[in-house]
mmCIF file of C-alpha atoms in Angstrom:
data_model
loop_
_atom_site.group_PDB
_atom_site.id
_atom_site.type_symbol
_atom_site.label_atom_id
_atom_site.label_comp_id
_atom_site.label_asym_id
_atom_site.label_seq_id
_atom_site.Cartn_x
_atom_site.Cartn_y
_atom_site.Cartn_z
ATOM 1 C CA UNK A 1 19.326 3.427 -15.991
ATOM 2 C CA UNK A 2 15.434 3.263 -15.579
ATOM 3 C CA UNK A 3 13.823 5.444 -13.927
ATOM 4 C CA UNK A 4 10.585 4.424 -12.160
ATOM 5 C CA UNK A 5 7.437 6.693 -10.170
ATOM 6 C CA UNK A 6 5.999 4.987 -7.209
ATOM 7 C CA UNK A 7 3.547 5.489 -4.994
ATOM 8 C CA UNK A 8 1.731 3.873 -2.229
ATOM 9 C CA UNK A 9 -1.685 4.871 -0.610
ATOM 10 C CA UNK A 10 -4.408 3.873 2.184
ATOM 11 C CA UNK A 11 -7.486 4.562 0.380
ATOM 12 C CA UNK A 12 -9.641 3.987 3.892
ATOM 13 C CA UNK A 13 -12.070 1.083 2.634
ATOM 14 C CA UNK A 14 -12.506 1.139 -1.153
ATOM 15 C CA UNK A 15 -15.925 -0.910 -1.432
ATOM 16 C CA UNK A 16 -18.510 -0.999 -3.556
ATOM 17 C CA UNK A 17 -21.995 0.396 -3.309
ATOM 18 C CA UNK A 18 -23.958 -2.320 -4.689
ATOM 19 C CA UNK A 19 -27.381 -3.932 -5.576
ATOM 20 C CA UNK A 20 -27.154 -7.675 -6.261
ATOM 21 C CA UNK A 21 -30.958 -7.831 -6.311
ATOM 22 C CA UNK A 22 -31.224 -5.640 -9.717
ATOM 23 C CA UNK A 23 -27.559 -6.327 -11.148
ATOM 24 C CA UNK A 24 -29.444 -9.004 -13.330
ATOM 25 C CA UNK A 25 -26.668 -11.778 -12.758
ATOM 26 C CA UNK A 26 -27.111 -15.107 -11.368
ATOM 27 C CA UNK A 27 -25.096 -15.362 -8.168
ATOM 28 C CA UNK A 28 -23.934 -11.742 -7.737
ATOM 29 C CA UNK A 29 -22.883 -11.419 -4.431
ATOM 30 C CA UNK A 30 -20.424 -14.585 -5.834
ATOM 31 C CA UNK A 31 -19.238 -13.036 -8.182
ATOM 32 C CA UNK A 32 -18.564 -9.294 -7.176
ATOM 33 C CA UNK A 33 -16.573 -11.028 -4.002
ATOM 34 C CA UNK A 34 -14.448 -14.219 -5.639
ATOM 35 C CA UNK A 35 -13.918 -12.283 -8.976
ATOM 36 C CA UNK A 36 -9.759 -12.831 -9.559
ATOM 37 C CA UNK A 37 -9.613 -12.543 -13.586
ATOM 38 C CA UNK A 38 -9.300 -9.257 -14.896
ATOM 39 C CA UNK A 39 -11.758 -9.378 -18.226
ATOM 40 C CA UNK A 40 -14.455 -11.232 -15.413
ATOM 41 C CA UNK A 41 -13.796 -7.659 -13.484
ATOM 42 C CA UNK A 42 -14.277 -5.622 -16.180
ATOM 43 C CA UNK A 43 -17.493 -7.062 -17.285
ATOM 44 C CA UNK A 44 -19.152 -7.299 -13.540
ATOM 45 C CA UNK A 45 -17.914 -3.978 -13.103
ATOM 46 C CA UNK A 46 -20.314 -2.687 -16.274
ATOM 47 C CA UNK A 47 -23.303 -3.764 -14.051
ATOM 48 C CA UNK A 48 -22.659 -2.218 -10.426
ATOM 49 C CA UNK A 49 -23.250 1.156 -8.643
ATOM 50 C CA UNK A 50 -20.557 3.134 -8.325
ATOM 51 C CA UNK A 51 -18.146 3.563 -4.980
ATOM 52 C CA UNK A 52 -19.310 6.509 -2.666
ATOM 53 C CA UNK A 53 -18.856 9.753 -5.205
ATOM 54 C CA UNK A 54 -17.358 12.437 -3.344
ATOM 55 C CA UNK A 55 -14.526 10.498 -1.394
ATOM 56 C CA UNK A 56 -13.785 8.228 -4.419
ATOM 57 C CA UNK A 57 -13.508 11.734 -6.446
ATOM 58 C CA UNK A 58 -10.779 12.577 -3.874
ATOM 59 C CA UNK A 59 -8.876 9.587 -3.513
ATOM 60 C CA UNK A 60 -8.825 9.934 -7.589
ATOM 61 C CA UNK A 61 -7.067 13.306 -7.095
ATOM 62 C CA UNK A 62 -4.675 12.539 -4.817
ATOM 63 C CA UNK A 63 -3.584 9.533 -6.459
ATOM 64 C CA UNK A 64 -3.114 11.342 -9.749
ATOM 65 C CA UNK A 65 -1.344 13.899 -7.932
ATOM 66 C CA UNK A 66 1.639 11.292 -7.485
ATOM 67 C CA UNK A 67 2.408 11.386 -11.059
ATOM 68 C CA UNK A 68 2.616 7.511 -9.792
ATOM 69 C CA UNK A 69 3.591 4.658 -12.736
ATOM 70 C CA UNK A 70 2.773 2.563 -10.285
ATOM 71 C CA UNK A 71 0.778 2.697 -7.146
ATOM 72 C CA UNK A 72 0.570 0.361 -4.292
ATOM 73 C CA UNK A 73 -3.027 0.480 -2.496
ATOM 74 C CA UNK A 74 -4.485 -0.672 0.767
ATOM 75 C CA UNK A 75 -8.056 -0.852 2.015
ATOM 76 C CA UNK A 76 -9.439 -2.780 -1.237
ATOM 77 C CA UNK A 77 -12.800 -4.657 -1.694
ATOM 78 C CA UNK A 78 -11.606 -6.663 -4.349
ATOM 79 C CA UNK A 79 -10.571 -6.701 -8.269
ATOM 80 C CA UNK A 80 -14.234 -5.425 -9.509
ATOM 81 C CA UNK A 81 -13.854 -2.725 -7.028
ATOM 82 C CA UNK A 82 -10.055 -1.781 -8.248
ATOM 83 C CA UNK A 83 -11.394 -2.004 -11.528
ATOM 84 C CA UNK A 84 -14.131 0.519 -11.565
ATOM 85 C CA UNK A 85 -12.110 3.010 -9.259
ATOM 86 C CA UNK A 86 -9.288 2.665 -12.383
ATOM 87 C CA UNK A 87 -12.209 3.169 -14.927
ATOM 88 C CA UNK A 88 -14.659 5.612 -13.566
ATOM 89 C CA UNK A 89 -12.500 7.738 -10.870
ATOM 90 C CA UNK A 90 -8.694 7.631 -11.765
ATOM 91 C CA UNK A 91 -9.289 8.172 -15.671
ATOM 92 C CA UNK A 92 -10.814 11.471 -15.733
ATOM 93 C CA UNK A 93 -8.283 12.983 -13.285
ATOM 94 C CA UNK A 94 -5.080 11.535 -14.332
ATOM 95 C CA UNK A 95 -6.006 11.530 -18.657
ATOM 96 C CA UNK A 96 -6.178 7.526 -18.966
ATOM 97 C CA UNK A 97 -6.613 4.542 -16.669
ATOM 98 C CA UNK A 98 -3.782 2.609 -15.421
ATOM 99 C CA UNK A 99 -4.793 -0.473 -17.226
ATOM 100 C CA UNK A 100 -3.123 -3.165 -15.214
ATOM 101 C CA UNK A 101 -4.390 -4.047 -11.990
ATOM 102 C CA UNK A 102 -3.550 -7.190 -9.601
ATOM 103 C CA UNK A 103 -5.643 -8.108 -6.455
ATOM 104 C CA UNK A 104 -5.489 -11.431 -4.488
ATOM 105 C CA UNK A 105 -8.448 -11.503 -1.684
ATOM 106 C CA UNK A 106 -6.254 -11.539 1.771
ATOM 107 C CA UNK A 107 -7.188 -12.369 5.353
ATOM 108 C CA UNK A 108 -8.825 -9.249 6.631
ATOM 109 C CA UNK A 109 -12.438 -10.371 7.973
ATOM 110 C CA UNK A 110 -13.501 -6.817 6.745
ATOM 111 C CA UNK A 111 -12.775 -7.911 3.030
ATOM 112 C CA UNK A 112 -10.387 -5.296 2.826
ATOM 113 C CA UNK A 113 -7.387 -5.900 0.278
ATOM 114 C CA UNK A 114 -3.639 -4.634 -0.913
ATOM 115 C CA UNK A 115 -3.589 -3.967 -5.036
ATOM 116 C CA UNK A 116 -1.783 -2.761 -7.043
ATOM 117 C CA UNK A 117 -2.407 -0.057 -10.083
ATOM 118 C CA UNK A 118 0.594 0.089 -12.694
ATOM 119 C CA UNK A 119 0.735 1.555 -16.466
ATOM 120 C CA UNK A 120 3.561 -0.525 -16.648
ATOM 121 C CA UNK A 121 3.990 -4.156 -17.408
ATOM 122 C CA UNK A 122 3.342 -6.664 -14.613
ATOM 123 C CA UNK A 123 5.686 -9.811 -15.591
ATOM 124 C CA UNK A 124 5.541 -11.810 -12.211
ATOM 125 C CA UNK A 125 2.648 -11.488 -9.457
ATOM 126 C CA UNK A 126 1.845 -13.816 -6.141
ATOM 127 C CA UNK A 127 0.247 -13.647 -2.937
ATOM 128 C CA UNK A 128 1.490 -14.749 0.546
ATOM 129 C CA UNK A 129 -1.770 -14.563 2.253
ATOM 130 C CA UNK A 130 -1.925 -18.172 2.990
ATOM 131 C CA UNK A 131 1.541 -18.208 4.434
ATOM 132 C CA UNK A 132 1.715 -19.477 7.913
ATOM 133 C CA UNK A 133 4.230 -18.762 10.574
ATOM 134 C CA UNK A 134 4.948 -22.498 10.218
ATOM 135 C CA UNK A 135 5.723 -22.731 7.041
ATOM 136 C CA UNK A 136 7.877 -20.094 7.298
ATOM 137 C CA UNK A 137 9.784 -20.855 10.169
ATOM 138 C CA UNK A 138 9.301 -17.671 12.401
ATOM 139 C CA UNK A 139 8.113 -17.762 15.555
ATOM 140 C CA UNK A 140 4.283 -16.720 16.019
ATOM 141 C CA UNK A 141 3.126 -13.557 18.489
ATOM 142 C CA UNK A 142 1.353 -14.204 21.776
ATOM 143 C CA UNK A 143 -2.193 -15.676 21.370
ATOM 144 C CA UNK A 144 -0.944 -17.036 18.070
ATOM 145 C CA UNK A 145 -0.219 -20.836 16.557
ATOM 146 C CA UNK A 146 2.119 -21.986 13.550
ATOM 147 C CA UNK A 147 -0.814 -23.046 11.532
ATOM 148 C CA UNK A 148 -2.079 -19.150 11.879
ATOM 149 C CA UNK A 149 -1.481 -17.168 8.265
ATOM 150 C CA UNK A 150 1.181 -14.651 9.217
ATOM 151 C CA UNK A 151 -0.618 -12.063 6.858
ATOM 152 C CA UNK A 152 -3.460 -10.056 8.718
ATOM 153 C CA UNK A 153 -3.778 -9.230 5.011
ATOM 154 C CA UNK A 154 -1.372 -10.172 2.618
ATOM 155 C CA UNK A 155 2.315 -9.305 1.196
ATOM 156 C CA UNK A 156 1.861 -9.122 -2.250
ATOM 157 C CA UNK A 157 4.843 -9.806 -4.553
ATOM 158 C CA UNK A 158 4.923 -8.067 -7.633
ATOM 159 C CA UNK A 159 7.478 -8.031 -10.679
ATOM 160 C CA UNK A 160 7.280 -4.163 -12.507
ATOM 161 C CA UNK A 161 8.745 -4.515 -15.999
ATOM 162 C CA UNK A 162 10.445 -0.869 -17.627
ATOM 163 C CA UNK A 163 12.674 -0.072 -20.137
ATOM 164 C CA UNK A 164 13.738 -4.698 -20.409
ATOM 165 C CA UNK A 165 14.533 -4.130 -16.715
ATOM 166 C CA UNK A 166 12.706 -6.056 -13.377
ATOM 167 C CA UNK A 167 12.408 -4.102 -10.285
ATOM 168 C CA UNK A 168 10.642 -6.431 -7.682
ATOM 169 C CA UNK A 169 7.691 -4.916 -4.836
ATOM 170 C CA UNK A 170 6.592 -5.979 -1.765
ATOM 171 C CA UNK A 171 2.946 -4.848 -0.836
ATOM 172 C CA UNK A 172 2.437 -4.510 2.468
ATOM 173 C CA UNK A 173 -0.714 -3.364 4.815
ATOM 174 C CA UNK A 174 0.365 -4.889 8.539
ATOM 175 C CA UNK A 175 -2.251 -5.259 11.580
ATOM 176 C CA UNK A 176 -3.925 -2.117 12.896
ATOM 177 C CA UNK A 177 -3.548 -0.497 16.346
ATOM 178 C CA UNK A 178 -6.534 -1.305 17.318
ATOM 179 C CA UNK A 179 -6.583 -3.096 20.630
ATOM 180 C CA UNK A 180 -3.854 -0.918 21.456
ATOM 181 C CA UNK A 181 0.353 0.500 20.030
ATOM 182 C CA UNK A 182 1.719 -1.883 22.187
ATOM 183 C CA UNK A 183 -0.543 -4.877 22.550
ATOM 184 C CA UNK A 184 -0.270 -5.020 18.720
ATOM 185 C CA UNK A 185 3.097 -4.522 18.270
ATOM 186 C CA UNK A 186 3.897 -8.408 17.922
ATOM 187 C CA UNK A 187 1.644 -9.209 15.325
ATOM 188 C CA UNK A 188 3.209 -6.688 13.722
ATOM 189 C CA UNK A 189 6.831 -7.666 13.984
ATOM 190 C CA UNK A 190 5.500 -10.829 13.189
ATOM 191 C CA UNK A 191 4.707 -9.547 9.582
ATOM 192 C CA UNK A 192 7.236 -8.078 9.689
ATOM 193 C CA UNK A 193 9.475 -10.955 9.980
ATOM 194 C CA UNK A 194 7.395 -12.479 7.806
ATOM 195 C CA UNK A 195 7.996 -10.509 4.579
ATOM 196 C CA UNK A 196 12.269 -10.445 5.433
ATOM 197 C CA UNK A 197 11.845 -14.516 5.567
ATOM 198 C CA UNK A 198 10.359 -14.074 2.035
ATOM 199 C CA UNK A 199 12.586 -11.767 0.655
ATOM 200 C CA UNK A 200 15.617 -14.443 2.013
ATOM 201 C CA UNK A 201 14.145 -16.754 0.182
ATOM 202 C CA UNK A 202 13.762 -15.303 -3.142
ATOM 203 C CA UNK A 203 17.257 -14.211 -2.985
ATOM 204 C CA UNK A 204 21.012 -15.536 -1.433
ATOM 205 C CA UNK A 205 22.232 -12.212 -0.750
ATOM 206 C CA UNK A 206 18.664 -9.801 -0.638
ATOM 207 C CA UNK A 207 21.447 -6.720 0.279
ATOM 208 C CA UNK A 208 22.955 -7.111 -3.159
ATOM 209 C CA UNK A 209 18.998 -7.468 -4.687
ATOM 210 C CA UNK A 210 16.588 -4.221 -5.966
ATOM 211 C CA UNK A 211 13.659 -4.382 -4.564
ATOM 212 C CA UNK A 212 10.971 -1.877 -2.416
ATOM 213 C CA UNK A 213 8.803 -2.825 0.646
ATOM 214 C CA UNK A 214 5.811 -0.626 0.428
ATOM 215 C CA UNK A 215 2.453 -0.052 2.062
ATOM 216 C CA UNK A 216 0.624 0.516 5.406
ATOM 217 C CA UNK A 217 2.189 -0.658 8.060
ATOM 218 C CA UNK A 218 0.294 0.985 10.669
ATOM 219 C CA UNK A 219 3.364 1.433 13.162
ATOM 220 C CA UNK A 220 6.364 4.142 13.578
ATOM 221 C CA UNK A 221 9.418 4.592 15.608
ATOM 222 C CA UNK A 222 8.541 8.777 15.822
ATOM 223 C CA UNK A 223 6.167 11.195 16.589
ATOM 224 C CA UNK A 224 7.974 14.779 15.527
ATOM 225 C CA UNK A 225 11.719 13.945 15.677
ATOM 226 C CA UNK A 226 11.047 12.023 18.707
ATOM 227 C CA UNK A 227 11.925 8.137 19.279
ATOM 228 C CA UNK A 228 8.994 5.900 20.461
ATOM 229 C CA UNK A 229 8.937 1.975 21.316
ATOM 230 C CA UNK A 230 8.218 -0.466 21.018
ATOM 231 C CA UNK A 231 7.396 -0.384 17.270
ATOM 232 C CA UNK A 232 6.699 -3.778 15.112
ATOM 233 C CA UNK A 233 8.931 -2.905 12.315
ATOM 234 C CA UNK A 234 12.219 -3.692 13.717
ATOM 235 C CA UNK A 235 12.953 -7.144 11.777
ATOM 236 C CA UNK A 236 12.610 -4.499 8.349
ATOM 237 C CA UNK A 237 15.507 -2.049 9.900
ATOM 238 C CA UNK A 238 17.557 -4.028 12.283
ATOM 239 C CA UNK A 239 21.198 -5.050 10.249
ATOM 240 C CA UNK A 240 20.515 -2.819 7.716
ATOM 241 C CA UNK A 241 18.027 -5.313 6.013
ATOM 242 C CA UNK A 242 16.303 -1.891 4.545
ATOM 243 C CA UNK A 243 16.239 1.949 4.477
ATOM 244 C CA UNK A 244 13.478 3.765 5.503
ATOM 245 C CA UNK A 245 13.419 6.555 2.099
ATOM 246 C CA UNK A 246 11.029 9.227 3.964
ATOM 247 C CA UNK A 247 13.521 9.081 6.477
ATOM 248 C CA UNK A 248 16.723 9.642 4.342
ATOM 249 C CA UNK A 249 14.883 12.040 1.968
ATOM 250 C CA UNK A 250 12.709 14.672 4.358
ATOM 251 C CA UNK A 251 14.732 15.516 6.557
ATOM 252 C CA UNK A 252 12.409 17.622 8.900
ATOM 253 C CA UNK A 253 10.408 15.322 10.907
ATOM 254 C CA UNK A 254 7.510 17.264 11.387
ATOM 255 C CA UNK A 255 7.161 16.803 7.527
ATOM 256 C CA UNK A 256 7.044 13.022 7.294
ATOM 257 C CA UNK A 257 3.742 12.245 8.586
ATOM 258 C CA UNK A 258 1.342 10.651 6.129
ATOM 259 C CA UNK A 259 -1.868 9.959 8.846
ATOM 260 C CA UNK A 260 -4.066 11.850 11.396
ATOM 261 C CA UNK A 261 -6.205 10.261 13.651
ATOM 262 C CA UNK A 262 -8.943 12.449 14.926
ATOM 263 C CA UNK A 263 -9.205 10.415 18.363
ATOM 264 C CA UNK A 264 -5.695 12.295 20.285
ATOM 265 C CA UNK A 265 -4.797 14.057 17.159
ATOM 266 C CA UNK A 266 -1.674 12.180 16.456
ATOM 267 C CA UNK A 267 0.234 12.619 13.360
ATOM 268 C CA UNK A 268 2.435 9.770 12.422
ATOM 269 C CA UNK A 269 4.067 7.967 9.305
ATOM 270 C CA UNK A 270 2.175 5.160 9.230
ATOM 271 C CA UNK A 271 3.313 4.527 5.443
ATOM 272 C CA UNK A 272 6.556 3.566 4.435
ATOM 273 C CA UNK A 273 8.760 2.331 1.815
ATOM 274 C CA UNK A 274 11.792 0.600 2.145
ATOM 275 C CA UNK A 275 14.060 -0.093 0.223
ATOM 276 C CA UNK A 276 16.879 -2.396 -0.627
ATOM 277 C CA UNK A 277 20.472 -1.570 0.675
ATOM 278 C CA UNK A 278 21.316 -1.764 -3.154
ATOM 279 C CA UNK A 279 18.652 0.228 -3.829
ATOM 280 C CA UNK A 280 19.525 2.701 -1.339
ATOM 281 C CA UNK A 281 22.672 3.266 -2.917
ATOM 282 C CA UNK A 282 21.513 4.166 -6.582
ATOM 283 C CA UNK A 283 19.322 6.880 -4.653
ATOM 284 C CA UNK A 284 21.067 8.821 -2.600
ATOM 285 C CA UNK A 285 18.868 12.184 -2.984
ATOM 286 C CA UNK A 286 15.761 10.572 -3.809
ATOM 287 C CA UNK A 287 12.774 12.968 -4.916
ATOM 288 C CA UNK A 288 9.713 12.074 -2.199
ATOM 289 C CA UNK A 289 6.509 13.751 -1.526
ATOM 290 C CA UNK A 290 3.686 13.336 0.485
ATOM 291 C CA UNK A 291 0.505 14.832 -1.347
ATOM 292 C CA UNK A 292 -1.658 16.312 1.629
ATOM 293 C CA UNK A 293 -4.073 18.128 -1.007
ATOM 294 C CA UNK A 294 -6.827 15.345 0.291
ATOM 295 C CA UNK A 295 -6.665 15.429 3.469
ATOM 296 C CA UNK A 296 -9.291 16.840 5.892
ATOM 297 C CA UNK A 297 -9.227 20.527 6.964
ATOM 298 C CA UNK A 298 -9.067 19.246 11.070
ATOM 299 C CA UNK A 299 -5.737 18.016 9.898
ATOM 300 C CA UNK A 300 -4.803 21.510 10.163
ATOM 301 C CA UNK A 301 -1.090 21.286 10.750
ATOM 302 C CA UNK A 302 -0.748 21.044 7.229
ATOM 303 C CA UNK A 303 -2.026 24.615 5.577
ATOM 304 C CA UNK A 304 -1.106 24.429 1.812
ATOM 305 C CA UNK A 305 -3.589 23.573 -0.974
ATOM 306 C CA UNK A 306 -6.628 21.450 -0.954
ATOM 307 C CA UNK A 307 -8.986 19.932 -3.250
ATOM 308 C CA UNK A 308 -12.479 21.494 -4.095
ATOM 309 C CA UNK A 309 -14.939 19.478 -1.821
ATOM 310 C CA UNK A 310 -12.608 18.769 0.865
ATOM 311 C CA UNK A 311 -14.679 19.061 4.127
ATOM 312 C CA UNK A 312 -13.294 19.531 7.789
ATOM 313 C CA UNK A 313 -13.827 15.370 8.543
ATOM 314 C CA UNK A 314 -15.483 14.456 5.203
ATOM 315 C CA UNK A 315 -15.189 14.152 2.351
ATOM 316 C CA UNK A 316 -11.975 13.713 2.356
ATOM 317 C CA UNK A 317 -9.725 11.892 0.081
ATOM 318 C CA UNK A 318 -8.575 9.179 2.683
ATOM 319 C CA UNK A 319 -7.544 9.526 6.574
ATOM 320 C CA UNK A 320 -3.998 8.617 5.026
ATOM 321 C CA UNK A 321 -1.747 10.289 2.067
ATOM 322 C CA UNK A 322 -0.204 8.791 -0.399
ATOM 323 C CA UNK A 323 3.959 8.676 -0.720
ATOM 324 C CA UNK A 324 5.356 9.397 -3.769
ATOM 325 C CA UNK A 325 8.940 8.804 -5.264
ATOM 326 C CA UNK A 326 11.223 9.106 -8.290
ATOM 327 C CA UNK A 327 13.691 5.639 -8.060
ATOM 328 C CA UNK A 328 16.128 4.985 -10.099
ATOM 329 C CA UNK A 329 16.903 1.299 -10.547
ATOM 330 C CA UNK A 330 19.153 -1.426 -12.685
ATOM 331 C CA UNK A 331 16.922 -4.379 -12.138
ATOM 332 C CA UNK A 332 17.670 -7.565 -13.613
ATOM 333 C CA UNK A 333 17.342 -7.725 -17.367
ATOM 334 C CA UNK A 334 14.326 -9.390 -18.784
ATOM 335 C CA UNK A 335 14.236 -8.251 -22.416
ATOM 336 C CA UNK A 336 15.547 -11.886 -23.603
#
């Protein structure tokens, strides 16, 4: 049975730092922004500054320290962007670059996209960003019409290929608080709903299927062991639709937090994955960590090892940490 490392990570705003005046292109600004071809990525890529150096270092680090195949990322510019964090940042710290990279520009009005890094083969990819509540037959949140997408961002659908074998992942990165926990909440279940209606229809019986929800979903249901509400990612745990894994596999709860925010000093797990009842089942004990090595010093509740650089707000290797975990998985067999 395959075994497969993932990870998934909030990079906090992965843009580039450029000049389109000197790049020496015709329509720059174009192309660095509507760029969705790989070898097109590469090649703008060669001609752009490089992402802010001692964060980007950082985020490098921590990502690496997952030991990730594949890694699910939030907080993208774009595919030229992915591309030169792959090339210039990740390859030095983790030996190689991952080599195959997939980003479809979303919603956000930032610019600010889910990707996906993977050293495996990627046999099936598509975005859901222009799905609208309408078309997929769930009711929309207050404020909110059926021709509205239901992505603030997107769900990206990707098809991981190891050892002949298909395991299918849902990338996730759901409306921020801001505006308020509470206020937000039903855009949130919205997406929520959203990404089970997609899952339904990919498969008759999705409880039977293998496949992982990952991502930001900037919600949880408990702050240290203690239940909160209302929360927006009910429609992904009511029935059993899917398992939380941090919550099966760290079992203290102080030690499942994967954000800080500086404003109250909250620390909450903010970034899930969630797996398949199926799934679930073929991991019983899975092996999950949270890599805190980036994180800034104020988040002092955690006191173990940190990078070289790290500052006490910045530099810092995100305001999130990345989740990593061992899965083992059957898949469906595409070696035919």
């Amino acid at each position: 049975m395959p075994e497969i490392r993932l990870a998934t990570f909030n990079c906090e705003n992965l843009m580039m730092r450029c000049d389109f005046a000197r790049s020496g292109l015709p329509n720059a600004r174009d192309r660095l922004t509507e760029v969705d071809d790989a070898l097109v990525a590469e090649q703008v890529d060669a001609v752009f500054d490089v992402l802010s150096e001692d964060d980007r270092t950082l985020t490098a680090q921590a990502l690496a320290a997952t030991g990730a195949e594949v890694c699910a990322l939030q907080e993208v510019e774009n595919l030229v962007t992915l591309t030169a964090f792959d090339n210039r940042y990740i390859a030095p710290w983790a030996g190689q670059p991952f080599g195959e990279r997939v980003l479809h520009e979303g919603n956000d009005t930032r610019g600010i996209d889910v990707g996906l890094l993977s050293r495996l083969p990627v046999i099936f990819q598509r975005s859901h960003a222009r799905a609208t509540y309408g078309r997929l037959d769930i009711a929309p949140p207050p404020g909110a019409s059926v021709n509205d997408y239901a992505f603030r961002r997107d769900c990206l659908e990707v098809d991981i290929q190891k050892d002949g074998r298909a395991l299918t992942l849902f990338v996730c990165h759901f409306k921020s608080m801001h505006g308020g926990r509470e206020r937000t909440a039903p855009t949130r279940e919205a997406e929520a709903c959203a990404v089970r209606r997609i899952i339904g229809q990919r498969y008759d019986r999705p409880a039977d299927e293998e496949w992982v929800i990952l991502g930001d979903f900037n919600d949880y249901w408990e702050v240290d062991g203690q239940s909160v509400s209302p929360h927006g990612l009910g429609p992904l745990l009511e029935d059993d639709f899917a398992v939380d894994l941090a919550s099966r596999a760290i079992p203290d709860p102080f030690e499942r937090w994967t954000h800080h925010y500086n404003g109250d000093g909250t620390y909450g797990a903010l970034d899930h994955m969630f797996l398949s009842p199926r799934l679930a089942a073929l991991n019983p004990a899975p092996d999950v960590k949270i890599i805190r090595s980036g994180a800034p010093y104020i988040a002092d509740r955690y006191q173990g090892f940190r990078f070289p650089g790290v500052g006490w707000k910045t530099p810092k290797a995100s305001d999130h940490c990345p989740m990593a975990a061992t899965l083992r998985f059957e898949g469906r067999d595409v070696s035919l």
